[in-house]
Amino acid sequence: MPSHAEAPPLPEPLRVPVADSHTHLDMQSGTVEEGLAKAASVGVTTVVQVGCDVRGSQWAAETAARYDAVHAAVALHPNEAPRIVHGDPDGWSRQGEREAGGAAALDEALAEIDRLAALPHVKGVGETGLDYFRTGEEGKAAQEHSFRAHIEIAKRHGKALVIHDREAHADVLRVLKEEGAPERTVFHCYSGDAGMAEICARAGYYMSFAGNVTFKNAQNLRDALAVAPLELVLVETDAPFLTPAPYRGRPNAPYLVPVTVRAMAAVRGTDEDTLATALAANTARAFGY
Ligand SMILES: [Zn+2]
Ligand SMILES: [Zn+2]
């Protein structure tokens, strides 16, 4: 969860600029201008702003239209879809606001995502996928229905698909195979092991690593990063979440990408500039900008 602790200091700037492939500026403190300027000052010159519900997706699209440095991804988060269907007084992203329940409401929300996905500044459809950590058995059907609908939207509009996969690896891979994955598919906050990285590599799926790759208990992520083909690796913050070590518990933001890039370079035994060059090219290719 975002912390109210002091913001970590500015890292040493990257010599080769990169993109934060997945962030939530609308959940961070300060203005968009401040966040982008701070990021650009350390070589993070592009961000993909990700929407999690209808209003967040509309905001992402508007923000991307306003700033050259921002590209948008639009979706109903995997935890949002069941909430729309069933209604939830303790809504996670709606902060207690109650939405009228029912499958019709989900279809209505999906229609708005479909409309947004057509916009030129919207480069991705997501984050969508499956989350078995926060959504229980009762929400699974709605979640999978929503995931399949997002895959179809991404393919029809020729946009990248941004996957959120939490404790649902096998089912995410199964649904992608059943539906046929879009040409460009990104596993955001990659959370699989080295074996899954090999499966993703064979399928041509991008793997985007977040600050948790620096966590002490995350050797499985470092093992995955070590075997992932360089041309399929991205970096992200998922800010305000997942602040990289040694700043865990403090607020995350795109300007902290260099901390994660350096940790990733160490894992792969490569130099920072080589990795940054690949990350920048990969993100542009994945999102088609
Ligand atoms: Zn996510
Ligand atoms: Zn996210």
GROMACS .gro file of C-alpha atoms and ligand atoms in nm:
model
  291
    1MET     CA    1   0.000   0.000   0.000
    2PRO     CA    2   0.117   0.357  -0.058
    3SER     CA    3   0.299   0.489   0.241
    4HIS     CA    4   0.296   0.831   0.395
    5ALA     CA    5   0.665   0.799   0.478
    6GLU     CA    6   0.910   1.040   0.320
    7ALA     CA    7   0.972   1.008  -0.057
    8PRO     CA    8   1.304   0.835  -0.139
    9PRO     CA    9   1.583   1.056  -0.279
   10LEU     CA   10   1.643   1.104  -0.653
   11PRO     CA   11   1.865   0.825  -0.787
   12GLU     CA   12   2.164   0.891  -1.010
   13PRO     CA   13   2.022   0.962  -1.362
   14LEU     CA   14   2.029   0.690  -1.626
   15ARG     CA   15   2.254   0.778  -1.922
   16VAL     CA   16   2.013   0.604  -2.160
   17PRO     CA   17   1.647   0.707  -2.110
   18VAL     CA   18   1.385   0.439  -2.045
   19ALA     CA   19   1.008   0.411  -1.996
   20ASP     CA   20   0.814   0.314  -1.687
   21SER     CA   21   0.594   0.057  -1.860
   22HIS     CA   22   0.323   0.056  -1.591
   23THR     CA   23   0.230   0.326  -1.343
   24HIS     CA   24  -0.069   0.480  -1.168
   25LEU     CA   25  -0.004   0.856  -1.156
   26ASP     CA   26  -0.358   0.913  -1.029
   27MET     CA   27  -0.273   0.727  -0.707
   28GLN     CA   28   0.052   0.919  -0.642
   29SER     CA   29   0.098   1.245  -0.454
   30GLY     CA   30   0.183   1.567  -0.641
   31THR     CA   31   0.070   1.681  -0.984
   32VAL     CA   32   0.122   1.494  -1.312
   33GLU     CA   33   0.366   1.767  -1.424
   34GLU     CA   34   0.575   1.725  -1.109
   35GLY     CA   35   0.580   1.347  -1.141
   36LEU     CA   36   0.681   1.358  -1.508
   37ALA     CA   37   0.947   1.626  -1.452
   38LYS     CA   38   1.101   1.436  -1.162
   39ALA     CA   39   1.106   1.116  -1.368
   40ALA     CA   40   1.255   1.288  -1.674
   41SER     CA   41   1.530   1.441  -1.458
   42VAL     CA   42   1.669   1.090  -1.396
   43GLY     CA   43   1.615   0.955  -1.748
   44VAL     CA   44   1.263   0.813  -1.719
   45THR     CA   45   1.118   1.005  -2.008
   46THR     CA   46   0.807   0.801  -2.089
   47VAL     CA   47   0.535   0.639  -1.877
   48VAL     CA   48   0.242   0.412  -1.948
   49GLN     CA   49  -0.049   0.529  -1.735
   50VAL     CA   50  -0.278   0.239  -1.651
   51GLY     CA   51  -0.649   0.270  -1.574
   52CYS     CA   52  -0.820   0.023  -1.339
   53ASP     CA   53  -1.186   0.121  -1.372
   54VAL     CA   54  -1.401   0.327  -1.608
   55ARG     CA   55  -1.318   0.664  -1.457
   56GLY     CA   56  -0.948   0.579  -1.417
   57SER     CA   57  -0.934   0.466  -1.779
   58GLN     CA   58  -1.101   0.784  -1.900
   59TRP     CA   59  -0.846   0.981  -1.697
   60ALA     CA   60  -0.558   0.778  -1.843
   61ALA     CA   61  -0.677   0.849  -2.197
   62GLU     CA   62  -0.720   1.223  -2.125
   63THR     CA   63  -0.378   1.244  -1.961
   64ALA     CA   64  -0.210   1.068  -2.252
   65ALA     CA   65  -0.376   1.309  -2.494
   66ARG     CA   66  -0.239   1.603  -2.293
   67TYR     CA   67   0.125   1.491  -2.241
   68ASP     CA   68   0.363   1.352  -2.504
   69ALA     CA   69   0.548   1.157  -2.235
   70VAL     CA   70   0.235   0.964  -2.135
   71HIS     CA   71   0.073   0.669  -2.311
   72ALA     CA   72  -0.246   0.513  -2.179
   73ALA     CA   73  -0.372   0.164  -2.109
   74VAL     CA   74  -0.741   0.120  -2.031
   75ALA     CA   75  -0.929  -0.159  -1.856
   76LEU     CA   76  -1.137  -0.286  -1.572
   77HIS     CA   77  -0.892  -0.437  -1.323
   78PRO     CA   78  -0.947  -0.810  -1.255
   79ASN     CA   79  -1.067  -0.718  -0.906
   80GLU     CA   80  -1.298  -0.449  -1.043
   81ALA     CA   81  -1.500  -0.670  -1.280
   82PRO     CA   82  -1.659  -0.890  -1.009
   83ARG     CA   83  -1.729  -0.579  -0.805
   84ILE     CA   84  -1.931  -0.428  -1.090
   85VAL     CA   85  -2.131  -0.749  -1.124
   86HIS     CA   86  -2.192  -0.816  -0.757
   87GLY     CA   87  -2.168  -0.468  -0.608
   88ASP     CA   88  -1.932  -0.412  -0.317
   89PRO     CA   89  -1.980  -0.158  -0.040
   90ASP     CA   90  -1.611  -0.185   0.050
   91GLY     CA   91  -1.492  -0.131  -0.308
   92TRP     CA   92  -1.116  -0.130  -0.338
   93SER     CA   93  -1.074   0.119  -0.621
   94ARG     CA   94  -1.409   0.292  -0.579
   95GLN     CA   95  -1.346   0.377  -0.218
   96GLY     CA   96  -1.683   0.275  -0.091
   97GLU     CA   97  -1.884   0.410  -0.378
   98ARG     CA   98  -2.141   0.155  -0.477
   99GLU     CA   99  -2.207   0.058  -0.837
  100ALA     CA  100  -2.538  -0.095  -0.941
  101GLY     CA  101  -2.481  -0.469  -0.970
  102GLY     CA  102  -2.547  -0.705  -1.256
  103ALA     CA  103  -2.395  -0.843  -1.569
  104ALA     CA  104  -2.551  -0.558  -1.768
  105ALA     CA  105  -2.343  -0.310  -1.570
  106LEU     CA  106  -2.027  -0.504  -1.655
  107ASP     CA  107  -2.117  -0.507  -2.025
  108GLU     CA  108  -2.183  -0.133  -2.011
  109ALA     CA  109  -1.843  -0.073  -1.849
  110LEU     CA  110  -1.675  -0.295  -2.110
  111ALA     CA  111  -1.840  -0.095  -2.387
  112GLU     CA  112  -1.679   0.221  -2.251
  113ILE     CA  113  -1.337   0.046  -2.235
  114ASP     CA  114  -1.392  -0.060  -2.596
  115ARG     CA  115  -1.466   0.301  -2.695
  116LEU     CA  116  -1.153   0.428  -2.515
  117ALA     CA  117  -0.936   0.152  -2.665
  118ALA     CA  118  -0.997   0.297  -3.011
  119LEU     CA  119  -0.838   0.633  -2.919
  120PRO     CA  120  -0.495   0.704  -3.072
  121HIS     CA  121  -0.328   0.787  -2.740
  122VAL     CA  122  -0.443   0.460  -2.588
  123LYS     CA  123  -0.171   0.206  -2.661
  124GLY     CA  124  -0.277  -0.078  -2.436
  125VAL     CA  125  -0.577  -0.269  -2.305
  126GLY     CA  126  -0.516  -0.361  -1.942
  127GLU     CA  127  -0.451  -0.421  -1.673
  128THR     CA  128  -0.671  -0.725  -1.712
  129GLY     CA  129  -0.625  -1.090  -1.627
  130LEU     CA  130  -0.690  -1.296  -1.316
  131ASP     CA  131  -0.629  -1.224  -0.948
  132TYR     CA  132  -0.697  -1.515  -0.715
  133PHE     CA  133  -0.530  -1.334  -0.424
  134ARG     CA  134  -0.795  -1.065  -0.380
  135THR     CA  135  -1.093  -1.215  -0.562
  136GLY     CA  136  -1.244  -1.531  -0.418
  137GLU     CA  137  -1.436  -1.819  -0.575
  138GLU     CA  138  -1.760  -1.613  -0.606
  139GLY     CA  139  -1.592  -1.359  -0.836
  140LYS     CA  140  -1.405  -1.599  -1.065
  141ALA     CA  141  -1.668  -1.626  -1.339
  142ALA     CA  142  -1.705  -1.249  -1.376
  143GLN     CA  143  -1.327  -1.204  -1.370
  144GLU     CA  144  -1.268  -1.457  -1.646
  145HIS     CA  145  -1.555  -1.317  -1.856
  146SER     CA  146  -1.401  -0.970  -1.827
  147PHE     CA  147  -1.051  -1.101  -1.911
  148ARG     CA  148  -1.179  -1.270  -2.229
  149ALA     CA  149  -1.364  -0.953  -2.330
  150HIS     CA  150  -1.045  -0.744  -2.286
  151ILE     CA  151  -0.845  -0.987  -2.500
  152GLU     CA  152  -1.104  -0.949  -2.776
  153ILE     CA  153  -1.098  -0.569  -2.746
  154ALA     CA  154  -0.716  -0.558  -2.762
  155LYS     CA  155  -0.708  -0.776  -3.073
  156ARG     CA  156  -0.984  -0.587  -3.254
  157HIS     CA  157  -0.811  -0.252  -3.198
  158GLY     CA  158  -0.457  -0.384  -3.250
  159LYS     CA  159  -0.342  -0.268  -2.905
  160ALA     CA  160  -0.106  -0.428  -2.656
  161LEU     CA  161  -0.265  -0.649  -2.391
  162VAL     CA  162  -0.147  -0.575  -2.035
  163ILE     CA  163  -0.185  -0.875  -1.806
  164HIS     CA  164  -0.232  -0.865  -1.429
  165ASP     CA  165  -0.165  -1.217  -1.300
  166ARG     CA  166  -0.174  -1.271  -0.928
  167GLU     CA  167  -0.154  -1.631  -0.809
  168ALA     CA  168  -0.329  -1.738  -1.129
  169HIS     CA  169  -0.043  -1.832  -1.367
  170ALA     CA  170  -0.190  -2.152  -1.512
  171ASP     CA  171  -0.536  -2.008  -1.574
  172VAL     CA  172  -0.399  -1.686  -1.728
  173LEU     CA  173  -0.188  -1.889  -1.971
  174ARG     CA  174  -0.484  -2.118  -2.044
  175VAL     CA  175  -0.727  -1.833  -2.121
  176LEU     CA  176  -0.468  -1.661  -2.342
  177LYS     CA  177  -0.422  -1.983  -2.537
  178GLU     CA  178  -0.796  -2.047  -2.568
  179GLU     CA  179  -0.874  -1.695  -2.689
  180GLY     CA  180  -0.555  -1.652  -2.890
  181ALA     CA  181  -0.325  -1.387  -2.746
  182PRO     CA  182  -0.290  -1.050  -2.920
  183GLU     CA  183   0.030  -0.993  -3.116
  184ARG     CA  184   0.172  -0.791  -2.825
  185THR     CA  185   0.106  -0.918  -2.473
  186VAL     CA  186   0.278  -0.783  -2.160
  187PHE     CA  187   0.284  -0.959  -1.823
  188HIS     CA  188   0.289  -0.657  -1.592
  189CYS     CA  189   0.462  -0.702  -1.255
  190TYR     CA  190   0.587  -1.039  -1.377
  191SER     CA  191   0.540  -1.283  -1.090
  192GLY     CA  192   0.618  -1.625  -1.236
  193ASP     CA  193   0.929  -1.837  -1.193
  194ALA     CA  194   1.201  -1.927  -1.444
  195GLY     CA  195   0.993  -2.213  -1.585
  196MET     CA  196   0.706  -1.980  -1.663
  197ALA     CA  197   0.948  -1.728  -1.814
  198GLU     CA  198   1.048  -1.996  -2.064
  199ILE     CA  199   0.680  -2.053  -2.151
  200CYS     CA  200   0.631  -1.677  -2.196
  201ALA     CA  201   0.946  -1.654  -2.406
  202ARG     CA  202   0.824  -1.926  -2.642
  203ALA     CA  203   0.489  -1.746  -2.678
  204GLY     CA  204   0.664  -1.410  -2.734
  205TYR     CA  205   0.504  -1.251  -2.425
  206TYR     CA  206   0.682  -0.951  -2.275
  207MET     CA  207   0.776  -0.971  -1.906
  208SER     CA  208   0.772  -0.642  -1.717
  209PHE     CA  209   0.968  -0.642  -1.389
  210ALA     CA  210   0.870  -0.417  -1.099
  211GLY     CA  211   1.044  -0.312  -0.778
  212ASN     CA  212   0.969  -0.643  -0.612
  213VAL     CA  213   1.248  -0.800  -0.821
  214THR     CA  214   1.479  -0.631  -0.566
  215PHE     CA  215   1.310  -0.788  -0.263
  216LYS     CA  216   1.518  -1.026  -0.058
  217ASN     CA  217   1.256  -1.304  -0.075
  218ALA     CA  218   1.213  -1.275  -0.454
  219GLN     CA  219   1.488  -1.505  -0.582
  220ASN     CA  220   1.227  -1.671  -0.808
  221LEU     CA  221   1.178  -1.339  -0.990
  222ARG     CA  222   1.553  -1.288  -1.030
  223ASP     CA  223   1.582  -1.643  -1.166
  224ALA     CA  224   1.306  -1.561  -1.417
  225LEU     CA  225   1.475  -1.234  -1.515
  226ALA     CA  226   1.804  -1.418  -1.566
  227VAL     CA  227   1.652  -1.655  -1.827
  228ALA     CA  228   1.410  -1.414  -1.999
  229PRO     CA  229   1.524  -1.314  -2.352
  230LEU     CA  230   1.658  -0.958  -2.339
  231GLU     CA  231   1.423  -0.844  -2.617
  232LEU     CA  232   1.115  -0.938  -2.408
  233VAL     CA  233   1.214  -0.764  -2.081
  234LEU     CA  234   1.048  -0.440  -1.962
  235VAL     CA  235   1.073  -0.237  -1.640
  236GLU     CA  236   0.795  -0.071  -1.444
  237THR     CA  237   0.715   0.080  -1.106
  238ASP     CA  238   0.345  -0.012  -1.062
  239ALA     CA  239   0.374   0.298  -0.842
  240PRO     CA  240   0.261   0.384  -0.581
  241PHE     CA  241   0.304   0.012  -0.502
  242LEU     CA  242   0.614  -0.210  -0.487
  243THR     CA  243   0.883   0.047  -0.400
  244PRO     CA  244   1.224  -0.111  -0.472
  245ALA     CA  245   1.478  -0.191  -0.201
  246PRO     CA  246   1.624  -0.019  -0.005
  247TYR     CA  247   1.315   0.206   0.004
  248ARG     CA  248   1.042  -0.050   0.080
  249GLY     CA  249   0.756   0.106   0.277
  250ARG     CA  250   0.814   0.451   0.126
  251PRO     CA  251   0.608   0.594  -0.163
  252ASN     CA  252   0.696   0.473  -0.512
  253ALA     CA  253   0.691   0.687  -0.829
  254PRO     CA  254   0.833   0.666  -1.184
  255TYR     CA  255   1.154   0.851  -1.086
  256LEU     CA  256   1.262   0.538  -0.894
  257VAL     CA  257   1.287   0.325  -1.211
  258PRO     CA  258   1.671   0.364  -1.220
  259VAL     CA  259   1.694   0.180  -0.886
  260THR     CA  260   1.519  -0.122  -1.037
  261VAL     CA  261   1.709  -0.098  -1.368
  262ARG     CA  262   2.041  -0.118  -1.180
  263ALA     CA  263   1.926  -0.417  -0.977
  264MET     CA  264   1.812  -0.586  -1.300
  265ALA     CA  265   2.146  -0.517  -1.471
  266ALA     CA  266   2.322  -0.684  -1.178
  267VAL     CA  267   2.097  -0.991  -1.202
  268ARG     CA  268   2.167  -1.028  -1.574
  269GLY     CA  269   2.536  -0.947  -1.540
  270THR     CA  270   2.508  -0.676  -1.802
  271ASP     CA  271   2.596  -0.309  -1.796
  272GLU     CA  272   2.330  -0.052  -1.720
  273ASP     CA  273   2.344   0.125  -2.059
  274THR     CA  274   2.302  -0.196  -2.259
  275LEU     CA  275   2.003  -0.296  -2.050
  276ALA     CA  276   1.848   0.053  -2.063
  277THR     CA  277   1.884   0.062  -2.443
  278ALA     CA  278   1.700  -0.270  -2.469
  279LEU     CA  279   1.430  -0.169  -2.219
  280ALA     CA  280   1.355   0.153  -2.409
  281ALA     CA  281   1.330  -0.026  -2.744
  282ASN     CA  282   1.126  -0.314  -2.600
  283THR     CA  283   0.868  -0.086  -2.436
  284ALA     CA  284   0.822   0.116  -2.756
  285ARG     CA  285   0.782  -0.206  -2.957
  286ALA     CA  286   0.545  -0.366  -2.704
  287PHE     CA  287   0.312  -0.066  -2.694
  288GLY     CA  288   0.361   0.043  -3.054
  289TYR     CA  289   0.455   0.407  -2.997
  290ZN      ZN  290  -0.158  -0.521  -1.143
  291ZN      ZN  291  -0.107  -0.173  -1.183
   0.00000   0.00000   0.00000
